[in-house]
């Protein structure tokens, strides 16, 4: 395709600190012959770029997330706590299940909940289990059966149903002793809250699926084994990798109870994301260093996507992006997915109270502290807000076209403009080029490109970071893809 370097179009309107360079030129292919080889280029001046922080809200998704119920979440968490000890090494024999005690009873109840939600939507959910035996290890004294329970809301578009977005929480709990499977381990916040988010998203989005079409598949997962070493999520992520599942996003909710205590900020939920991908090879690390791509892992783009959803929908709180894999001395299930090359982030309340997690319930008369992860320390409205943000993110991603493939940035010659090319995404009607200063945390500008898969912007690739995302007719955005340099 021919391309003219000397654009004459210019805008006088200012756009902040890079105003003079804020001109985009679209190279449109015209008169495409039957052979597909005849191609005449024409430059078309584009609308000025808009701010990437602009809201784009789907009224149907906004309505769906309003159905999230704090009361329903409270019932879920109280029910999970009633199983007394949900340690992965706690009881799961038939008698204990019947008595409603131990992780086996919790597992059966979660399964029944998913099945109930499925019944309410005419069988729209496939309820499944992933069971395996974990061999003895540091925190597993004897061979132990571990079961992940999940529900699949299959995508409505056969061409896109293999794309998957996933929400997860861990339903196992622990008390002060990781090897104690009998004394109370209520785990209301850690991670009854995350389990409740997964179940509530399943309830609300399966109901909405009748009205809202989700072309891509949504999986609602609850795992066990987290406290013993991420065993459940490791197994699930490995299975997904081995079976070639196209998981585009994993939302891990762990300790999203909004612990009611001093210093909590109920208007924020932290979203942790890895910088350098866990799976990056030495060669990839070298390339990331060369390009200044340290803050553009797929997980980080997912975190920015959540920030965008947080601006576009009224979830009741805002995501606070933490550019770090996890908190100090702690880990979580998102990392098991990162290790298999999937984009995965962790949601955690703004401020944790370590007296109210991983503690055997007790009262210390000397210091007056009540220890234990009890429902009375959970802010159910807060959990509902986190569930809304998760549901809006899942719905947005599952509604959106696939991220564009083969995104390239031309670096054949020294040039102050930037030319990007990509393959069109199925289901898209347009694409957006987004960019930000290299020292900015989030996307700053967005330029809509229609009718072509090639764009030249009067913005220097040396000074900013670019990405391209696909947009459908209703305005749903895909995850953005950072271009590969092409020489
Ligand atoms: Zn946890």
PDB file of C-alpha atoms and ligand atoms in Angstrom, residues 170 190-191 226-227 254-255, ligand 1:
ATOM      1  CA  UNK A 170     -10.710 -19.187  46.795  1.00  0.00           C
ATOM      2  CA  UNK A 190     -10.270 -14.419  53.201  1.00  0.00           C
ATOM      3  CA  UNK A 191     -11.738 -15.529  51.027  1.00  0.00           C
ATOM      4  CA  UNK A 226      -4.900 -21.367  47.951  1.00  0.00           C
ATOM      5  CA  UNK A 227      -3.741 -21.299  51.560  1.00  0.00           C
ATOM      6  CA  UNK A 254      -8.968 -12.248  47.466  1.00  0.00           C
ATOM      7  CA  UNK A 255      -9.748 -10.293  50.649  1.00  0.00           C
TER       8      UNK A 255
HETATM    9 ZN1  LIG B   1      -6.723 -15.397  50.480  1.00  0.00          ZN
END
